[in-house]
Amino acid sequence: MLPKLLKVSLLMLPLIVAAFFLLNKTQSIGVVSGIFLGLGSILVSAWVIDSFFEREWEVFNKVFFLSVIGRFFLVLIVFSILLGATKIDEIYFTVSFIISYLCYSMTEMIFFNKLLVEKSSKK
Protein backbone atom coordinates (compact mmCIF):
# COMPACT_ATOMS: atom_id res chain seq x y z
CA MET A 1 0.00 0.00 0.00
CA LEU A 2 2.86 2.37 0.79
CA PRO A 3 4.38 2.20 -2.72
CA LYS A 4 0.95 2.83 -4.26
CA LEU A 5 0.44 5.93 -2.12
CA LEU A 6 3.88 7.19 -3.08
CA LYS A 7 3.00 6.78 -6.76
CA VAL A 8 -0.24 8.70 -6.24
CA SER A 9 1.65 11.43 -4.42
CA LEU A 10 3.73 11.97 -7.55
CA LEU A 11 0.54 13.35 -9.09
CA MET A 12 0.89 16.29 -6.68
CA LEU A 13 4.32 17.13 -8.08
CA PRO A 14 3.00 19.41 -10.86
CA LEU A 15 1.03 21.35 -8.24
CA ILE A 16 4.16 21.83 -6.16
CA VAL A 17 6.18 23.00 -9.16
CA ALA A 18 3.37 25.33 -10.25
CA ALA A 19 3.17 26.76 -6.74
CA PHE A 20 6.79 27.86 -6.87
CA PHE A 21 6.38 29.56 -10.25
CA LEU A 22 2.92 31.11 -9.87
CA LEU A 23 2.87 32.21 -6.23
CA ASN A 24 5.16 34.38 -4.17
CA LYS A 25 7.62 32.80 -1.76
CA THR A 26 5.49 32.70 1.42
CA GLN A 27 2.44 31.41 -0.44
CA SER A 28 4.36 28.67 -2.24
CA ILE A 29 6.05 27.57 0.98
CA GLY A 30 2.60 27.45 2.60
CA VAL A 31 1.21 25.27 -0.19
CA VAL A 32 4.17 22.87 -0.14
CA SER A 33 4.15 22.67 3.68
CA GLY A 34 0.44 21.85 3.70
CA ILE A 35 0.84 19.16 1.07
CA PHE A 36 3.77 17.53 2.87
CA LEU A 37 2.03 17.63 6.26
CA GLY A 38 -0.96 15.80 4.77
CA LEU A 39 1.30 13.37 2.95
CA GLY A 40 3.35 12.62 6.06
CA SER A 41 0.28 11.74 8.08
CA ILE A 42 -1.11 9.42 5.43
CA LEU A 43 2.26 7.73 4.87
CA VAL A 44 2.42 6.90 8.58
CA SER A 45 -1.06 5.41 8.30
CA ALA A 46 -0.05 3.39 5.23
CA TRP A 47 3.01 2.10 7.08
CA VAL A 48 0.81 0.97 10.00
CA ILE A 49 -1.57 -0.79 7.62
CA ASP A 50 1.30 -2.48 5.75
CA SER A 51 3.03 -3.55 8.96
CA PHE A 52 0.06 -4.82 10.96
CA PHE A 53 -2.57 -5.89 8.40
CA GLU A 54 -1.61 -9.57 8.40
CA ARG A 55 -1.68 -9.86 12.20
CA GLU A 56 -4.72 -10.84 14.24
CA TRP A 57 -7.69 -8.56 13.68
CA GLU A 58 -7.80 -7.40 17.33
CA VAL A 59 -4.12 -6.43 17.26
CA PHE A 60 -4.54 -4.60 13.95
CA ASN A 61 -7.59 -2.67 15.18
CA LYS A 62 -5.85 -1.65 18.39
CA VAL A 63 -2.68 -0.47 16.65
CA PHE A 64 -4.57 1.24 13.82
CA PHE A 65 -6.91 3.22 16.06
CA LEU A 66 -4.09 4.18 18.43
CA SER A 67 -2.14 5.40 15.42
CA VAL A 68 -5.14 7.47 14.30
CA ILE A 69 -5.21 9.22 17.68
CA GLY A 70 -1.43 9.67 17.70
CA ARG A 71 -1.38 11.03 14.14
CA PHE A 72 -4.18 13.47 14.98
CA PHE A 73 -2.26 14.97 17.88
CA LEU A 74 1.03 14.95 15.98
CA VAL A 75 -0.55 16.76 13.02
CA LEU A 76 -2.21 19.22 15.39
CA ILE A 77 1.12 19.99 17.06
CA VAL A 78 3.03 20.36 13.78
CA PHE A 79 0.18 22.43 12.30
CA SER A 80 0.25 24.78 15.30
CA ILE A 81 4.04 25.09 15.23
CA LEU A 82 4.08 25.85 11.52
CA LEU A 83 1.40 28.51 11.86
CA GLY A 84 2.82 30.03 15.03
CA ALA A 85 6.55 29.95 14.47
CA THR A 86 6.92 30.56 10.74
CA LYS A 87 6.03 33.32 8.32
CA ILE A 88 4.13 31.18 5.81
CA ASP A 89 0.82 32.26 4.36
CA GLU A 90 -1.79 30.79 6.73
CA ILE A 91 -4.64 30.60 4.22
CA TYR A 92 -2.61 28.86 1.51
CA PHE A 93 -1.12 26.47 4.06
CA THR A 94 -4.46 25.58 5.63
CA VAL A 95 -6.32 25.13 2.35
CA SER A 96 -3.55 23.07 0.77
CA PHE A 97 -3.32 20.91 3.89
CA ILE A 98 -7.07 20.25 3.96
CA ILE A 99 -7.26 19.48 0.24
CA SER A 100 -4.19 17.23 0.21
CA TYR A 101 -5.26 15.43 3.38
CA LEU A 102 -8.72 14.73 1.94
CA CYS A 103 -7.25 13.50 -1.36
CA TYR A 104 -4.71 11.28 0.35
CA SER A 105 -7.31 9.97 2.82
CA MET A 106 -9.69 9.01 0.02
CA THR A 107 -6.86 7.27 -1.82
CA GLU A 108 -5.85 5.48 1.36
CA MET A 109 -9.41 4.26 1.95
CA ILE A 110 -9.66 2.98 -1.63
CA PHE A 111 -6.44 0.99 -1.24
CA PHE A 112 -7.49 -0.22 2.22
CA ASN A 113 -10.84 -1.36 0.83
CA LYS A 114 -9.03 -3.31 -1.90
CA LEU A 115 -6.91 -5.00 0.77
CA LEU A 116 -10.03 -5.97 2.70
CA VAL A 117 -11.70 -7.35 -0.43
CA GLU A 118 -8.60 -9.39 -1.28
CA LYS A 119 -8.37 -10.71 2.27
CA SER A 120 -12.05 -11.70 2.37
CA SER A 121 -11.87 -13.42 -1.02
CA LYS A 122 -9.00 -15.63 0.21
CA LYS A 123 -11.17 -17.14 2.94
PDB file of C-alpha atoms in Angstrom, residues 53-113:
ATOM      1  CA  PHE A  53      -2.566  -5.888   8.398  1.00  0.00           C
ATOM      2  CA  GLU A  54      -1.610  -9.571   8.404  1.00  0.00           C
ATOM      3  CA  ARG A  55      -1.677  -9.863  12.195  1.00  0.00           C
ATOM      4  CA  GLU A  56      -4.716 -10.843  14.237  1.00  0.00           C
ATOM      5  CA  TRP A  57      -7.688  -8.557  13.685  1.00  0.00           C
ATOM      6  CA  GLU A  58      -7.798  -7.404  17.329  1.00  0.00           C
ATOM      7  CA  VAL A  59      -4.121  -6.428  17.255  1.00  0.00           C
ATOM      8  CA  PHE A  60      -4.538  -4.599  13.951  1.00  0.00           C
ATOM      9  CA  ASN A  61      -7.590  -2.671  15.184  1.00  0.00           C
ATOM     10  CA  LYS A  62      -5.853  -1.654  18.394  1.00  0.00           C
ATOM     11  CA  VAL A  63      -2.678  -0.470  16.650  1.00  0.00           C
ATOM     12  CA  PHE A  64      -4.574   1.235  13.820  1.00  0.00           C
ATOM     13  CA  PHE A  65      -6.908   3.225  16.061  1.00  0.00           C
ATOM     14  CA  LEU A  66      -4.090   4.179  18.433  1.00  0.00           C
ATOM     15  CA  SER A  67      -2.136   5.403  15.422  1.00  0.00           C
ATOM     16  CA  VAL A  68      -5.137   7.474  14.300  1.00  0.00           C
ATOM     17  CA  ILE A  69      -5.215   9.218  17.676  1.00  0.00           C
ATOM     18  CA  GLY A  70      -1.432   9.666  17.695  1.00  0.00           C
ATOM     19  CA  ARG A  71      -1.384  11.032  14.145  1.00  0.00           C
ATOM     20  CA  PHE A  72      -4.180  13.467  14.982  1.00  0.00           C
ATOM     21  CA  PHE A  73      -2.263  14.974  17.882  1.00  0.00           C
ATOM     22  CA  LEU A  74       1.029  14.953  15.979  1.00  0.00           C
ATOM     23  CA  VAL A  75      -0.551  16.763  13.016  1.00  0.00           C
ATOM     24  CA  LEU A  76      -2.215  19.217  15.390  1.00  0.00           C
ATOM     25  CA  ILE A  77       1.122  19.991  17.062  1.00  0.00           C
ATOM     26  CA  VAL A  78       3.034  20.361  13.777  1.00  0.00           C
ATOM     27  CA  PHE A  79       0.183  22.426  12.304  1.00  0.00           C
ATOM     28  CA  SER A  80       0.249  24.776  15.304  1.00  0.00           C
ATOM     29  CA  ILE A  81       4.039  25.086  15.230  1.00  0.00           C
ATOM     30  CA  LEU A  82       4.081  25.848  11.515  1.00  0.00           C
ATOM     31  CA  LEU A  83       1.397  28.506  11.861  1.00  0.00           C
ATOM     32  CA  GLY A  84       2.819  30.027  15.027  1.00  0.00           C
ATOM     33  CA  ALA A  85       6.552  29.946  14.468  1.00  0.00           C
ATOM     34  CA  THR A  86       6.923  30.562  10.739  1.00  0.00           C
ATOM     35  CA  LYS A  87       6.027  33.319   8.316  1.00  0.00           C
ATOM     36  CA  ILE A  88       4.133  31.183   5.807  1.00  0.00           C
ATOM     37  CA  ASP A  89       0.816  32.260   4.364  1.00  0.00           C
ATOM     38  CA  GLU A  90      -1.789  30.787   6.728  1.00  0.00           C
ATOM     39  CA  ILE A  91      -4.639  30.596   4.215  1.00  0.00           C
ATOM     40  CA  TYR A  92      -2.613  28.857   1.505  1.00  0.00           C
ATOM     41  CA  PHE A  93      -1.120  26.473   4.063  1.00  0.00           C
ATOM     42  CA  THR A  94      -4.464  25.582   5.630  1.00  0.00           C
ATOM     43  CA  VAL A  95      -6.325  25.134   2.346  1.00  0.00           C
ATOM     44  CA  SER A  96      -3.549  23.066   0.765  1.00  0.00           C
ATOM     45  CA  PHE A  97      -3.319  20.906   3.890  1.00  0.00           C
ATOM     46  CA  ILE A  98      -7.069  20.247   3.956  1.00  0.00           C
ATOM     47  CA  ILE A  99      -7.262  19.477   0.238  1.00  0.00           C
ATOM     48  CA  SER A 100      -4.193  17.235   0.209  1.00  0.00           C
ATOM     49  CA  TYR A 101      -5.262  15.432   3.381  1.00  0.00           C
ATOM     50  CA  LEU A 102      -8.716  14.729   1.937  1.00  0.00           C
ATOM     51  CA  CYS A 103      -7.253  13.504  -1.364  1.00  0.00           C
ATOM     52  CA  TYR A 104      -4.711  11.277   0.351  1.00  0.00           C
ATOM     53  CA  SER A 105      -7.312   9.973   2.818  1.00  0.00           C
ATOM     54  CA  MET A 106      -9.688   9.008   0.018  1.00  0.00           C
ATOM     55  CA  THR A 107      -6.858   7.273  -1.820  1.00  0.00           C
ATOM     56  CA  GLU A 108      -5.853   5.475   1.364  1.00  0.00           C
ATOM     57  CA  MET A 109      -9.412   4.262   1.955  1.00  0.00           C
ATOM     58  CA  ILE A 110      -9.665   2.984  -1.628  1.00  0.00           C
ATOM     59  CA  PHE A 111      -6.441   0.990  -1.235  1.00  0.00           C
ATOM     60  CA  PHE A 112      -7.494  -0.222   2.223  1.00  0.00           C
ATOM     61  CA  ASN A 113     -10.845  -1.365   0.835  1.00  0.00           C
TER      62      ASN A 113
END
